[in-house]
Short mmCIF file of C-alpha atoms and ligand atoms in Angstrom, two decimals:
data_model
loop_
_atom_site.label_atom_id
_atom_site.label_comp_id
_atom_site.label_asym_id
_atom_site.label_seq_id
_atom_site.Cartn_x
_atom_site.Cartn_y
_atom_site.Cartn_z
CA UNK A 30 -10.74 -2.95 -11.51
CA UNK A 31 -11.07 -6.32 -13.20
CA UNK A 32 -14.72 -6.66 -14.95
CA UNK A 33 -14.92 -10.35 -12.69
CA UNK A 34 -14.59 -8.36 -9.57
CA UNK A 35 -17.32 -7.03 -7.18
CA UNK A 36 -14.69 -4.79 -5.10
CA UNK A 37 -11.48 -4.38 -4.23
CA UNK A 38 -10.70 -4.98 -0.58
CA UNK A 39 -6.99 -4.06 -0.38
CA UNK A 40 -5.35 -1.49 -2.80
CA UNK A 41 -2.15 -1.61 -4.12
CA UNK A 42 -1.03 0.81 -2.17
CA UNK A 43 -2.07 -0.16 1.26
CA UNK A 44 -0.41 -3.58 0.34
CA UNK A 45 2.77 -2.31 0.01
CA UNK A 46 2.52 -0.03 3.02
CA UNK A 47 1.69 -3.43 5.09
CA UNK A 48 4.49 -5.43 3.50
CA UNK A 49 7.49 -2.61 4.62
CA UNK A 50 6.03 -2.77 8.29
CA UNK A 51 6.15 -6.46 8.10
CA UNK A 52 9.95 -6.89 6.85
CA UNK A 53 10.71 -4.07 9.38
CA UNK A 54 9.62 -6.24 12.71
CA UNK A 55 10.88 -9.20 11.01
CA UNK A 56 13.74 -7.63 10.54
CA UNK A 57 14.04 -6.35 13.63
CA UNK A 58 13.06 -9.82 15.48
CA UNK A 59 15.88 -11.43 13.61
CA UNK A 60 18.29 -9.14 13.78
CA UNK A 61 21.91 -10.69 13.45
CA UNK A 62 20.76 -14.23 12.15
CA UNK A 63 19.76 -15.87 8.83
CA UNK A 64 16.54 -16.18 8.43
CA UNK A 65 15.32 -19.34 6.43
CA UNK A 66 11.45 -18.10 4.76
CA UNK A 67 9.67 -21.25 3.14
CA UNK A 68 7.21 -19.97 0.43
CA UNK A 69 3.72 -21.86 -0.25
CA UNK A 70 3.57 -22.16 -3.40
CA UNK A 71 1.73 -20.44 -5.64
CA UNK A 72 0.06 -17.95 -4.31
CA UNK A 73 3.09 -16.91 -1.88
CA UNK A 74 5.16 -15.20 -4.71
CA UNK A 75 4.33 -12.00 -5.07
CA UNK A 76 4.08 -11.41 -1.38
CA UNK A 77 7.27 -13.20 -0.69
CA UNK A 78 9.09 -11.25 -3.43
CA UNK A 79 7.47 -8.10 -1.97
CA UNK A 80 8.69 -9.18 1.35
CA UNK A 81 12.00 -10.04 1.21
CA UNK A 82 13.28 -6.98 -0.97
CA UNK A 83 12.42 -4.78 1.96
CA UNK A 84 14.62 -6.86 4.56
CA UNK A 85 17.90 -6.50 5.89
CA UNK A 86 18.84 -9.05 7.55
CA UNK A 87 20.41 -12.47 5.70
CA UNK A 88 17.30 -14.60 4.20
CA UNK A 89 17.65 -17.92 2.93
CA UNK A 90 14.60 -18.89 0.60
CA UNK A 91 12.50 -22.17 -0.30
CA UNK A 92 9.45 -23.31 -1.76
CA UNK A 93 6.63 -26.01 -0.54
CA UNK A 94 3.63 -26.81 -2.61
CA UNK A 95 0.92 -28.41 -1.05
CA UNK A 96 -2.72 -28.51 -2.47
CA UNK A 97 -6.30 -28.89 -0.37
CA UNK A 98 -8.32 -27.05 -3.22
CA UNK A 99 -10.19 -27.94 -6.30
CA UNK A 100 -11.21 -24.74 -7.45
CA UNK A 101 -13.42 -22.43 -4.49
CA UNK A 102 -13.79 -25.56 -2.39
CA UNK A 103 -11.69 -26.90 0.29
CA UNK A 104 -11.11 -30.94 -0.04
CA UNK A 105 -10.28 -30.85 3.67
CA UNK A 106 -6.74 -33.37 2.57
CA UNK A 107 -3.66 -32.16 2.46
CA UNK A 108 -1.12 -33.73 0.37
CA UNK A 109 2.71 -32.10 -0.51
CA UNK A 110 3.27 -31.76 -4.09
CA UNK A 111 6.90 -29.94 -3.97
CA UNK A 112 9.39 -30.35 -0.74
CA UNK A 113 11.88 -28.12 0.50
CA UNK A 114 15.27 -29.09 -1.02
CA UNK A 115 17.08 -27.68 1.60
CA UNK A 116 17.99 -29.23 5.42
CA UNK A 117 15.99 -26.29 7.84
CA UNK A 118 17.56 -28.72 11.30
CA UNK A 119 18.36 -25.44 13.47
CA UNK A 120 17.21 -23.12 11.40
CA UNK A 121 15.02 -20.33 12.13
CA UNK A 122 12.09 -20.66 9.90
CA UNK A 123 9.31 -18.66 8.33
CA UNK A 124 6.24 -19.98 6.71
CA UNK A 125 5.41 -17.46 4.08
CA UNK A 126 1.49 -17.87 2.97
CA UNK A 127 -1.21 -15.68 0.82
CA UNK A 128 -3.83 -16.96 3.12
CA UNK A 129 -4.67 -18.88 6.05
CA UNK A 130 -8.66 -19.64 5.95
CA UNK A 131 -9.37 -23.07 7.60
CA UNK A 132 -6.21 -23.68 9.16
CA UNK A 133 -6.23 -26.84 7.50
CA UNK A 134 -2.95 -26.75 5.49
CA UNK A 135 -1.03 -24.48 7.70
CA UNK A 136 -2.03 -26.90 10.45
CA UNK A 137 -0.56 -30.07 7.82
CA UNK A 138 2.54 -27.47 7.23
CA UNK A 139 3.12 -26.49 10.87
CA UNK A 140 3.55 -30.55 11.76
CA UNK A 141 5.74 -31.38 9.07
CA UNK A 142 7.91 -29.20 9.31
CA UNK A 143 8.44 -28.90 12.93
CA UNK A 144 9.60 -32.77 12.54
CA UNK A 145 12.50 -31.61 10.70
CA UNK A 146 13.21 -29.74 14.17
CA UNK A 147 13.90 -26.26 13.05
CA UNK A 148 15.34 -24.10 15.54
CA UNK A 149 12.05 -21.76 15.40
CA UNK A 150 9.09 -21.94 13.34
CA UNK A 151 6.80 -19.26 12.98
CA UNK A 152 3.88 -17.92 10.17
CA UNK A 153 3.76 -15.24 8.20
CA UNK A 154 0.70 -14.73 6.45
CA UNK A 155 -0.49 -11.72 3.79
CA UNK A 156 -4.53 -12.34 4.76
CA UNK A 157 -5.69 -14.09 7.70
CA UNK A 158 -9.31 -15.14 7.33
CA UNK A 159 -10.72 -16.18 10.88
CA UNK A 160 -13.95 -17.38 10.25
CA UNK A 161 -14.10 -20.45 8.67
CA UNK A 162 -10.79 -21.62 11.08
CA UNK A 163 -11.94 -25.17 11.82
CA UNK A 164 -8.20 -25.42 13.97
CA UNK A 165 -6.52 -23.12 16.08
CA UNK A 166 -3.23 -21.57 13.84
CA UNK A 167 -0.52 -19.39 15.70
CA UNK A 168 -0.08 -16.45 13.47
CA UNK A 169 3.02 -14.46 14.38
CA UNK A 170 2.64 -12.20 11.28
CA UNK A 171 -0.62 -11.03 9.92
CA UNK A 172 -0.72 -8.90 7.00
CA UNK A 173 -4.99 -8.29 6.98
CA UNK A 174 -7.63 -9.48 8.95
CA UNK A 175 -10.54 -10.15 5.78
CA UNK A 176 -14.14 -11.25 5.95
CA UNK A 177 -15.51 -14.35 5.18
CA UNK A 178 -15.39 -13.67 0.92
CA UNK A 179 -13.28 -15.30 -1.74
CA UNK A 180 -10.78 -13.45 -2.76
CA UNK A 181 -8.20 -13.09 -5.66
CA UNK A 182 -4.87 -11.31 -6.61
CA UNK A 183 -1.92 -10.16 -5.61
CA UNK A 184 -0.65 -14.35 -5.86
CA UNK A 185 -4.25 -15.38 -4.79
CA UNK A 186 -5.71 -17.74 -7.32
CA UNK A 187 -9.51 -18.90 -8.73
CA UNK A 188 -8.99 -21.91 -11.27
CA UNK A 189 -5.11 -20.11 -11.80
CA UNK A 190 -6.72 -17.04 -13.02
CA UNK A 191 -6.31 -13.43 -10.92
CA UNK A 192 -2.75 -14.31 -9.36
CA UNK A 193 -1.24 -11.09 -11.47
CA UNK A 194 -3.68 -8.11 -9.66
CA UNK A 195 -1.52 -6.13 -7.78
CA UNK A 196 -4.32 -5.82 -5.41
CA UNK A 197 -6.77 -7.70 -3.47
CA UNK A 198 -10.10 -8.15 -4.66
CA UNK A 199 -13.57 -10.02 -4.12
CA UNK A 200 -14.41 -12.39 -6.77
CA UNK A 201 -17.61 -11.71 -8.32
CA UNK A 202 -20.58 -14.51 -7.49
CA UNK A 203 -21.59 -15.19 -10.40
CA UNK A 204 -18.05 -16.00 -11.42
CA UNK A 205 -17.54 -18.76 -9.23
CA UNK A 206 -19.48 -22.15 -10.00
CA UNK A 207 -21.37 -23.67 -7.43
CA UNK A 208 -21.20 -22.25 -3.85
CA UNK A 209 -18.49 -21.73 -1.76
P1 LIG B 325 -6.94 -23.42 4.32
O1 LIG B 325 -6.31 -24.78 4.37
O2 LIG B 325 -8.46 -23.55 4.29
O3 LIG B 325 -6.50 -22.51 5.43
O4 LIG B 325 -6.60 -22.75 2.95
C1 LIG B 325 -5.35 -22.56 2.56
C2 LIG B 325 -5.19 -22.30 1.09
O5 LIG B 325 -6.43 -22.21 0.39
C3 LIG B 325 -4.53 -20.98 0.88
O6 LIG B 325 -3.15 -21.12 0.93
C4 LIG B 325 -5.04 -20.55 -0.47
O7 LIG B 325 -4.19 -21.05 -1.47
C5 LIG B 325 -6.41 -21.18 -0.56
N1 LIG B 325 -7.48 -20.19 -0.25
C6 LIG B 325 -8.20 -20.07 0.89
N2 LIG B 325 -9.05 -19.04 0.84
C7 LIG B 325 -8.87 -18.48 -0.38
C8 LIG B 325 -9.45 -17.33 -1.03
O8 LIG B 325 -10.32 -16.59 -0.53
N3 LIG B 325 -8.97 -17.07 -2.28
C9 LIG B 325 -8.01 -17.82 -2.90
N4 LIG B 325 -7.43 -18.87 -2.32
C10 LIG B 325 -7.87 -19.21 -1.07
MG1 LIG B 326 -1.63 -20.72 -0.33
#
């Protein structure tokens, strides 16, 4: 385990095990069509790499970056920093995310994007963390339900530090400046 960790909350192993489920119904719930899966970037990539090599059905892959964080602390604004380069008019679209926490940017991603009028839009999400939601966020896929800690690895980022852990762990108090 990383010396700036207090625990690890999901192993490497039990990642992987979640991923295959979640490409399976995926798979299965879009069975025949192209599926178009729009990464948030960064902290999507590992899990969206993990995800996609376990599906078999056609994908079609892009990137967003959007950015509400300064370090462990939400700004509350949402602003897009990369756009999709392709048209997703009558597609059927996945948001891929590490985590949704306040609900805040999925919310800001969930109204853009439904503007473009996809045919479907739907989330996918490695960690869900319900209690701090300050806005109600329809999560189709949910990888883990967490508690209310901050946590790095596996894509998930403090100060762009931690994204390489192949697991997920709890950053270590002391570690992070301030309070979150
Ligand atoms: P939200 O807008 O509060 O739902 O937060 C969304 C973004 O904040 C996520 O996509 C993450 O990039 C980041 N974030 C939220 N919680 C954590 C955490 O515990 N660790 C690392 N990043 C987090
Ligand atoms: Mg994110």
């Amino acid at each position: 385990m990383h010396k700036d960790l207090e625990e690890i909350l999901v192993t490497d192993i039990v990642l992987q095990a979640r991923i295959a489920q979640l490409s399976a119904r995926i798979s299965k719930d879009y069975k025949g069509r192209c599926v178009t899966l729009v990464g948030v970037l960064k902290g999507c990539v590992l899990f969206l790499s993990d995800l996609i090599k376990r599906m078999d059905i056609d994908t079609n892959v892009d990137f967003m970056m959007v950015t509400s964080y300064s370090g462990a602390q939400s700004t509350g604004v949402v602003r897009t920093i990369l756009d999709l380069k392709q048209n997703i008019e009558g597609r059927d679209v996945i948001i891929v995310e590490d985590i949704v926490d306040s609900g805040l940017t999925m919310k800001y991603l969930l109204k853009n994007l439904s503007t473009r009028q996809p045919r479907s839009l739907e989330i996918c999400t490695l960690l869900d963390k319900p209690s701090c939601r300050k806005t109600k966020i329809p999560i189709k896929y949910a990888g883990f339900v967490i508690p209310n800690k901050f946590v790095v690895g596996y894509g998930l980022d403090y100060n762009e530090l931690y994204r390489n852990l192949p697991y997920i762990g709890v950053l270590k108090k002391t570690v992070i400046e301030g309070k979150i």
